[in-house]
Tab-separated table of N, CA, C and O in Angstrom:
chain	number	residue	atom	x	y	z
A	21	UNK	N	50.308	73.290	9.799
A	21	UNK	CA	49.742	72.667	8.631
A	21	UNK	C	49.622	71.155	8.847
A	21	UNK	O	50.453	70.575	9.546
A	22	UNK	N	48.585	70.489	8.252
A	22	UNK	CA	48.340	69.235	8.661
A	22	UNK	C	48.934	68.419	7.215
A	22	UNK	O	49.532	68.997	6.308
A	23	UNK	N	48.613	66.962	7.252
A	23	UNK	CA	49.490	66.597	6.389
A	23	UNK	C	48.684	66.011	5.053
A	23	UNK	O	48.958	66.174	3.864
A	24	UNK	N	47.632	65.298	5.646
A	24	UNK	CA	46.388	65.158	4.671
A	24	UNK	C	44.929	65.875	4.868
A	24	UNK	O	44.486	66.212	5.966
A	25	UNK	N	44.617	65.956	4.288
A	25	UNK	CA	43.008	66.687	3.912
A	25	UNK	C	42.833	65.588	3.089
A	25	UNK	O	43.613	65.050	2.303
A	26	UNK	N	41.615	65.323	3.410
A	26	UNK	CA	40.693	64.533	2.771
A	26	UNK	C	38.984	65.125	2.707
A	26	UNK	O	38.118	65.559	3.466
A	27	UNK	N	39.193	64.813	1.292
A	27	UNK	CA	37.662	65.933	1.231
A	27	UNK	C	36.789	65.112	0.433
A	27	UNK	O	37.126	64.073	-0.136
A	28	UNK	N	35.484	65.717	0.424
A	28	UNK	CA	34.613	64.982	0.935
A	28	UNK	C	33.043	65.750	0.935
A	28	UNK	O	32.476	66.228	1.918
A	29	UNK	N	32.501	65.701	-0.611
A	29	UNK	CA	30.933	66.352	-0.923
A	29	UNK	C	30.335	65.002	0.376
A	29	UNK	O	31.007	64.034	0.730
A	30	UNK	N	28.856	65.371	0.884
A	30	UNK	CA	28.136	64.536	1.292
A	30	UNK	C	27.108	64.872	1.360
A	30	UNK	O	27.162	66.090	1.191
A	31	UNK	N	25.707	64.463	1.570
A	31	UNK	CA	24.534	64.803	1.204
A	31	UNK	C	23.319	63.742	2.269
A	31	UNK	O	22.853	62.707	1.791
A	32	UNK	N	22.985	64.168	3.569
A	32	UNK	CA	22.159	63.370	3.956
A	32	UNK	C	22.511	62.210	4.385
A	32	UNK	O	21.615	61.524	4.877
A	33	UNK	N	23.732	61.716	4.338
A	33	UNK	CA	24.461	60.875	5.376
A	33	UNK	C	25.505	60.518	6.360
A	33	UNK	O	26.633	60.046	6.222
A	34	UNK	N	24.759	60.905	7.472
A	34	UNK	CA	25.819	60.830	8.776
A	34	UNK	C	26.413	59.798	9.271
A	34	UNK	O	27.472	59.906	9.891
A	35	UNK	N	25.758	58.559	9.047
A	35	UNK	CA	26.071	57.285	9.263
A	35	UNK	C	27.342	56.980	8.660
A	35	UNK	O	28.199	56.277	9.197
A	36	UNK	N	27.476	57.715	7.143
A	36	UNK	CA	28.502	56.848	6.379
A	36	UNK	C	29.662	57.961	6.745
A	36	UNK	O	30.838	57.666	6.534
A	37	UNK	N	29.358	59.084	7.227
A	37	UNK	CA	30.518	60.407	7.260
A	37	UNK	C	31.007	60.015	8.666
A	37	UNK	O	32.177	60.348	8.851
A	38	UNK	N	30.256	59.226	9.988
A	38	UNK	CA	30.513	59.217	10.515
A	38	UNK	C	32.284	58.065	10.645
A	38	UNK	O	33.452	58.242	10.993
A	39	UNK	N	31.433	56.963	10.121
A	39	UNK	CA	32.439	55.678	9.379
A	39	UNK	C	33.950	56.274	8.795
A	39	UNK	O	35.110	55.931	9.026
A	40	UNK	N	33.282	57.455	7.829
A	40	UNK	CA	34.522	57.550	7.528
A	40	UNK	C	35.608	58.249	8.362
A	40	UNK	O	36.839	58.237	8.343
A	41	UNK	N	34.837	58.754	8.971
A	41	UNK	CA	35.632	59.700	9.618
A	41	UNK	C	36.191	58.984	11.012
A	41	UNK	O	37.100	59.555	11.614
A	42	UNK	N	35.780	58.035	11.403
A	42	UNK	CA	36.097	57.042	12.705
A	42	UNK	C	36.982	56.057	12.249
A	42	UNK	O	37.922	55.569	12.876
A	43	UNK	N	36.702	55.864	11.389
A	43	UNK	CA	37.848	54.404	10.313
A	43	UNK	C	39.504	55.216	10.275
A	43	UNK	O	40.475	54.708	10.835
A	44	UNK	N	39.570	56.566	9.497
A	44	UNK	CA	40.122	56.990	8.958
A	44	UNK	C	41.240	57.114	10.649
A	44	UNK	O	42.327	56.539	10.590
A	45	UNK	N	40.949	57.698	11.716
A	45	UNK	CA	41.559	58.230	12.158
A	45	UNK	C	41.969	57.006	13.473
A	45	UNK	O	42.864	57.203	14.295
A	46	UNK	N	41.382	56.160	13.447
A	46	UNK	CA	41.262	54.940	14.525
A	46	UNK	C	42.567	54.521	13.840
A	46	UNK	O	43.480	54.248	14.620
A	47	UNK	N	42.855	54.410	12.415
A	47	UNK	CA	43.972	53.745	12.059
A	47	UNK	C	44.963	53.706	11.407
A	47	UNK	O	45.653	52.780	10.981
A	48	UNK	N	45.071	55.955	11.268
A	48	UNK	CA	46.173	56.273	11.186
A	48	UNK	C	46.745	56.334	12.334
A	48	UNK	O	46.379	56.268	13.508
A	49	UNK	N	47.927	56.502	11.654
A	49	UNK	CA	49.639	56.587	12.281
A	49	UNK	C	49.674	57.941	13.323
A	49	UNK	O	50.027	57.905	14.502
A	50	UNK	N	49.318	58.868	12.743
A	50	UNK	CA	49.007	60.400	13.302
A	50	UNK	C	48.011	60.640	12.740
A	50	UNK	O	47.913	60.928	11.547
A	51	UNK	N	46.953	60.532	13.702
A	51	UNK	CA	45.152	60.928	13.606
A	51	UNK	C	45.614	62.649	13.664
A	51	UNK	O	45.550	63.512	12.789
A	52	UNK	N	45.894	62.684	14.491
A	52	UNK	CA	46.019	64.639	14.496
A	52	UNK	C	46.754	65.600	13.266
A	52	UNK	O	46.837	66.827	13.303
A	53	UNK	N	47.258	64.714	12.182
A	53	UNK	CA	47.829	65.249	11.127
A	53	UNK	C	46.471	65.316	10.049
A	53	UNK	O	46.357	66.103	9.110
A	54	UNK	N	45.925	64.730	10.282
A	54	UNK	CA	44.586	64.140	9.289
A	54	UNK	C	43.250	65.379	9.539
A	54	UNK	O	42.604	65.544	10.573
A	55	UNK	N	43.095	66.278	7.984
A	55	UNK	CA	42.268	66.815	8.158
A	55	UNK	C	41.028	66.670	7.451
A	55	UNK	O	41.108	66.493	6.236
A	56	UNK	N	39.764	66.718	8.050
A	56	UNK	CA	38.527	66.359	7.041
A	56	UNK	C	38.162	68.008	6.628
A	56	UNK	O	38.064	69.021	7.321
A	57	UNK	N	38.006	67.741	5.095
A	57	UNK	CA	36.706	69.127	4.670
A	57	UNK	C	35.949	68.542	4.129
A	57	UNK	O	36.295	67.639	3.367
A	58	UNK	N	34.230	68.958	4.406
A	58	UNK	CA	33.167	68.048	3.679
A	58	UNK	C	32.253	69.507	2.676
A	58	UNK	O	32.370	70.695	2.977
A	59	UNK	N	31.858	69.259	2.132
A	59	UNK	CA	31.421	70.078	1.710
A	59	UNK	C	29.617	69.476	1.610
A	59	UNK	O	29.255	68.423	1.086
A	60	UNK	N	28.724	70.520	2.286
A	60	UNK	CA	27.699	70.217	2.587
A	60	UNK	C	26.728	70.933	1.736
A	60	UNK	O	26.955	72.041	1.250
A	61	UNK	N	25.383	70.106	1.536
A	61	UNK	CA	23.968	71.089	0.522
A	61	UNK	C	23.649	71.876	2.165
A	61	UNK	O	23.506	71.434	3.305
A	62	UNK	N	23.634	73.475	1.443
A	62	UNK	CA	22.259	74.036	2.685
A	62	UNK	C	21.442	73.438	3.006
A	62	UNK	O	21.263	73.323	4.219
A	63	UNK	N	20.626	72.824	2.147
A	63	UNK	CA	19.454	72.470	2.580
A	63	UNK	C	19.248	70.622	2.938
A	63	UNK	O	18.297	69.857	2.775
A	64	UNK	N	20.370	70.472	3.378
A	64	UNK	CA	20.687	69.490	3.974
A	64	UNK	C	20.612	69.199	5.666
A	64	UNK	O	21.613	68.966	6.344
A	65	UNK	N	19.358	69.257	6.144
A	65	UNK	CA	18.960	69.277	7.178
A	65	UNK	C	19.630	67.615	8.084
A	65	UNK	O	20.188	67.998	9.113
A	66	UNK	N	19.689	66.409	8.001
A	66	UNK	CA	20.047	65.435	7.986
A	66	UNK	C	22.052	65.035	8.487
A	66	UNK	O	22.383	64.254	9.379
A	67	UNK	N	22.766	65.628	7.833
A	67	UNK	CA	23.959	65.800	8.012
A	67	UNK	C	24.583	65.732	9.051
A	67	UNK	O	24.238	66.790	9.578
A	68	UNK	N	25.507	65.084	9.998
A	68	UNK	CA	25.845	64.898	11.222
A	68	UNK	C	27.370	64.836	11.176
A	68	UNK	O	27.897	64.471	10.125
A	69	UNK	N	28.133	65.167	12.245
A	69	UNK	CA	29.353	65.403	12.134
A	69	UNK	C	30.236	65.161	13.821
A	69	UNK	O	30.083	65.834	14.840
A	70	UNK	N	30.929	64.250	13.649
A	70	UNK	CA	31.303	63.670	14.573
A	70	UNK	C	31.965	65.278	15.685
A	70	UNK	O	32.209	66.382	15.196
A	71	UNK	N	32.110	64.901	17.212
A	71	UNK	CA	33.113	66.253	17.578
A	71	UNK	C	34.351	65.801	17.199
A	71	UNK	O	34.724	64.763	17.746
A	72	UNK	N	35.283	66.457	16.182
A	72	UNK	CA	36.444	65.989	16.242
A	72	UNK	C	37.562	66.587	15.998
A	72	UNK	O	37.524	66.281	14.807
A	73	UNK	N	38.672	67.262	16.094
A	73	UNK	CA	39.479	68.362	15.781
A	73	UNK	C	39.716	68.369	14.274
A	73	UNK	O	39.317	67.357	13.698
A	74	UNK	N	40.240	69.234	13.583
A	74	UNK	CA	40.627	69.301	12.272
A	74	UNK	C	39.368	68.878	11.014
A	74	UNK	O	39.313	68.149	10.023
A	75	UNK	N	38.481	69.796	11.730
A	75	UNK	CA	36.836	69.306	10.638
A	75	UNK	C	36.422	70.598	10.686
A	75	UNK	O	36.203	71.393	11.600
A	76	UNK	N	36.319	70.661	8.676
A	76	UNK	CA	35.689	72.113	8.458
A	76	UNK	C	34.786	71.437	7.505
A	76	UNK	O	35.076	70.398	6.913
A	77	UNK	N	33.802	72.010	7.404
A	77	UNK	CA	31.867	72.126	6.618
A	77	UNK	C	31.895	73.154	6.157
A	77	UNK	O	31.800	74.108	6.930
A	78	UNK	N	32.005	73.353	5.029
A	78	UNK	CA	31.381	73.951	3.911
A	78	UNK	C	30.591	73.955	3.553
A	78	UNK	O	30.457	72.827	3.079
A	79	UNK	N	29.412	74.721	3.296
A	79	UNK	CA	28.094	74.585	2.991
A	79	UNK	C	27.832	75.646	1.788
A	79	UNK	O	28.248	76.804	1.799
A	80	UNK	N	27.325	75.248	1.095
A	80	UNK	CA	26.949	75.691	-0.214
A	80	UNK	C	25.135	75.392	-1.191
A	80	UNK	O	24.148	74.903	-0.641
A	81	UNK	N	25.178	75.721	-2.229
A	81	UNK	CA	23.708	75.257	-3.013
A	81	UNK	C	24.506	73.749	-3.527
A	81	UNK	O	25.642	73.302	-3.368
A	82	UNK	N	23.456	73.334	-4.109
A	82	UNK	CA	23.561	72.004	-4.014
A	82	UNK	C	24.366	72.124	-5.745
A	82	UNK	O	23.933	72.846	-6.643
A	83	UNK	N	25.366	71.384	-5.831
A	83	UNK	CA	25.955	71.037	-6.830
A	83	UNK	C	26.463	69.826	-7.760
A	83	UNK	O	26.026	68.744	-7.368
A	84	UNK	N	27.096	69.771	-8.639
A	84	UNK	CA	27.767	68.348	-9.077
A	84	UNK	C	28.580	68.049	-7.900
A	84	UNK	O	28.756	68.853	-6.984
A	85	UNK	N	29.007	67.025	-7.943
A	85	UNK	CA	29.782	65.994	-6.475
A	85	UNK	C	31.635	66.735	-7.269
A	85	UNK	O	32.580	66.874	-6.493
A	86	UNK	N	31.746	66.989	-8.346
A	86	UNK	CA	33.369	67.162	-8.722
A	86	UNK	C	33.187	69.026	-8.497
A	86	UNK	O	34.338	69.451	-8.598
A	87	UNK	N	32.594	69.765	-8.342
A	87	UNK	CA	32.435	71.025	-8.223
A	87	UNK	C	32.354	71.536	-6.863
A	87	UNK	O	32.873	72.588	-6.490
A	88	UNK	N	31.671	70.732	-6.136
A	88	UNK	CA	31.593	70.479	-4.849
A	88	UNK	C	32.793	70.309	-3.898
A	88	UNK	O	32.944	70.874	-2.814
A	89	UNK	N	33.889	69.142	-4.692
A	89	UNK	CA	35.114	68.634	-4.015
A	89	UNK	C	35.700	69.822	-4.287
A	89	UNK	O	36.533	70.181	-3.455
A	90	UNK	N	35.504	70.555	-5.232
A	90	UNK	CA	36.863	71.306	-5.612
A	90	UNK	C	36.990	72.950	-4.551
A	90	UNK	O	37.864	73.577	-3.953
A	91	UNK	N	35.996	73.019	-4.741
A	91	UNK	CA	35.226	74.074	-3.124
A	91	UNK	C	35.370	73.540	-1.914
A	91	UNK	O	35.206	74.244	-0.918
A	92	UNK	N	35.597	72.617	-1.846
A	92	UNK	CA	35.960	72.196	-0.544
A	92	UNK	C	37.446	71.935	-0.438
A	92	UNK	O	38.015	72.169	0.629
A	93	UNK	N	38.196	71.403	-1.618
A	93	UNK	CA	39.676	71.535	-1.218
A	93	UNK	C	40.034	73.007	-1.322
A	93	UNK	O	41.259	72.974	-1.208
A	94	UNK	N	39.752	74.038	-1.443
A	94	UNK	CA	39.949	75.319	-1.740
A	94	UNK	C	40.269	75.917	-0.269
A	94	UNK	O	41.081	76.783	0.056
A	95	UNK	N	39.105	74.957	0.726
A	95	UNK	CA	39.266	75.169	2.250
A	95	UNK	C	40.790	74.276	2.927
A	95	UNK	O	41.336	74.570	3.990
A	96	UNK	N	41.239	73.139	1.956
A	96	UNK	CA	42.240	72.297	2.519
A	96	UNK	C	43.357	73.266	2.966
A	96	UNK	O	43.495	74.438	2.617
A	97	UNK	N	44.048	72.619	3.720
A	97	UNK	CA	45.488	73.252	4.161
A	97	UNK	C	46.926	72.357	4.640
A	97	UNK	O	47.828	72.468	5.470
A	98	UNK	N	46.521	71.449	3.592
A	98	UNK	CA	47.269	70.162	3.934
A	98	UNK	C	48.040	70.382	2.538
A	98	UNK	O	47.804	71.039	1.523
A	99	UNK	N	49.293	69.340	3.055
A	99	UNK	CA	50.383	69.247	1.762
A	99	UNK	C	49.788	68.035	0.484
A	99	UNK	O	50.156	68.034	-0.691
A	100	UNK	N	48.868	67.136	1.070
A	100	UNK	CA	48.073	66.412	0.494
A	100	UNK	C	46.854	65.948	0.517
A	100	UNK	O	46.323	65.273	1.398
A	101	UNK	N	46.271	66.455	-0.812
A	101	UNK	CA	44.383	66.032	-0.676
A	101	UNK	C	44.229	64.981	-1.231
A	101	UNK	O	44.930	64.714	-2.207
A	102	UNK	N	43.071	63.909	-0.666
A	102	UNK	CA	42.576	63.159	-0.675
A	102	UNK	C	41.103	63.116	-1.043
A	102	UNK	O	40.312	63.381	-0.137
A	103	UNK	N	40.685	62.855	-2.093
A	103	UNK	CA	39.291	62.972	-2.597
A	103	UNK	C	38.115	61.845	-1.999
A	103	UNK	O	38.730	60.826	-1.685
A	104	UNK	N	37.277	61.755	-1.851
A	104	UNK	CA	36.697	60.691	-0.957
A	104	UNK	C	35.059	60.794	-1.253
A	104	UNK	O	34.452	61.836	-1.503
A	105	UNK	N	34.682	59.896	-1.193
A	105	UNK	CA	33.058	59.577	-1.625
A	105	UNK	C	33.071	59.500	0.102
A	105	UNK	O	34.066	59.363	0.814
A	106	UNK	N	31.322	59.664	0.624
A	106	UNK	CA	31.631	59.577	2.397
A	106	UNK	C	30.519	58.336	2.485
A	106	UNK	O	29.477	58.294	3.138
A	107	UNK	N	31.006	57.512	1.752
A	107	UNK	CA	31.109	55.812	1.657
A	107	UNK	C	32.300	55.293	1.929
A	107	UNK	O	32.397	54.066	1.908
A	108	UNK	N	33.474	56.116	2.247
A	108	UNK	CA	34.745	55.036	2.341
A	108	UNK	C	34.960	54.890	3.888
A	108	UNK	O	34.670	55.783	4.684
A	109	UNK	N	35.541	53.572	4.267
A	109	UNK	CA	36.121	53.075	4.748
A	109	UNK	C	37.043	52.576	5.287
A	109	UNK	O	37.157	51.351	5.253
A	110	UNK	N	38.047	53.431	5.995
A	110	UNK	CA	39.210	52.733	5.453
A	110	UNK	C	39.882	51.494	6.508
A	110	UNK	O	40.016	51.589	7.728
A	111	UNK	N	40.123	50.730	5.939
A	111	UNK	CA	40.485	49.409	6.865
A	111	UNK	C	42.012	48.910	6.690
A	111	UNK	O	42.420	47.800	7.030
A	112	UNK	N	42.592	49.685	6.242
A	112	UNK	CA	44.376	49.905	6.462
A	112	UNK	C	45.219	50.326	7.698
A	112	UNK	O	45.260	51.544	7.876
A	113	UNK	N	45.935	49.513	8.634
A	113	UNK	CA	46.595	50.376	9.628
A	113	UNK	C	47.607	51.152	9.063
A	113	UNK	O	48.264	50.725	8.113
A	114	UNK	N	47.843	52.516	9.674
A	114	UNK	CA	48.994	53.480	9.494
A	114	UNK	C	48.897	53.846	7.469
A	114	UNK	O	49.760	53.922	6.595
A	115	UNK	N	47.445	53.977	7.474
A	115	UNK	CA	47.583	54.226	5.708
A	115	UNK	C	47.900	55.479	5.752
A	115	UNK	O	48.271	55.941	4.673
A	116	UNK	N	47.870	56.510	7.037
A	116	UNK	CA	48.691	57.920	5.882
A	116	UNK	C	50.159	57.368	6.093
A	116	UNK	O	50.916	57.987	5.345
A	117	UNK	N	50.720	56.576	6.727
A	117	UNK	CA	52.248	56.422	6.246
A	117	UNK	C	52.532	55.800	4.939
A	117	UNK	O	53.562	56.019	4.303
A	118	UNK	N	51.639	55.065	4.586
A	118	UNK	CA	52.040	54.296	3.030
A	118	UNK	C	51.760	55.399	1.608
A	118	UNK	O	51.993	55.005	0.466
């Protein structure tokens, strides 16, 4: 079991999923405890996803962004979820220790 899940509707941007997902793990403490679930539109042709261990995609019809998260933590398997717009950034060292 990993320790965070951080989840994560997104829609047509790889640029910013990529960010988050490179930020997030460049500057935790234990990158390998850190799990992403994104939850993706089918018809989201656009969508890009870094190679990276502990990354599951969910794909679904296109929904509200809070209906979306909640289908996607359903996939989490972490002791703690993390909700996330895939606009964030994170620029904290060792933030899953804090």
């Amino acid at each position: 079991m990993k320790e965070i899940s951080i989840i994560c509707p997104t829609r047509n941007r790889p640029e910013n999923v990529s960010n988050l997902i490179n930020s997030a793990l460049d500057l935790a403490a234990r990158p390998d405890e850190i799990e992403f679930v994104f939850y993706v539109d089918s018809d989201d042709l656009l969508s890009r996803f870094p190679d990276v261990k502990n990354l599951k995609i969910v794909r679904g019809k296109r929904l509200y962004t809070s209906i979306a998260s909640n289908i996607a933590y359903s996939q989490a398997e972490s002791e703690i979820a993390m909700y996330a717009g895939d606009d964030l950034v994170f620029r904290t060292s060792e933030w899953d220790r804090l």
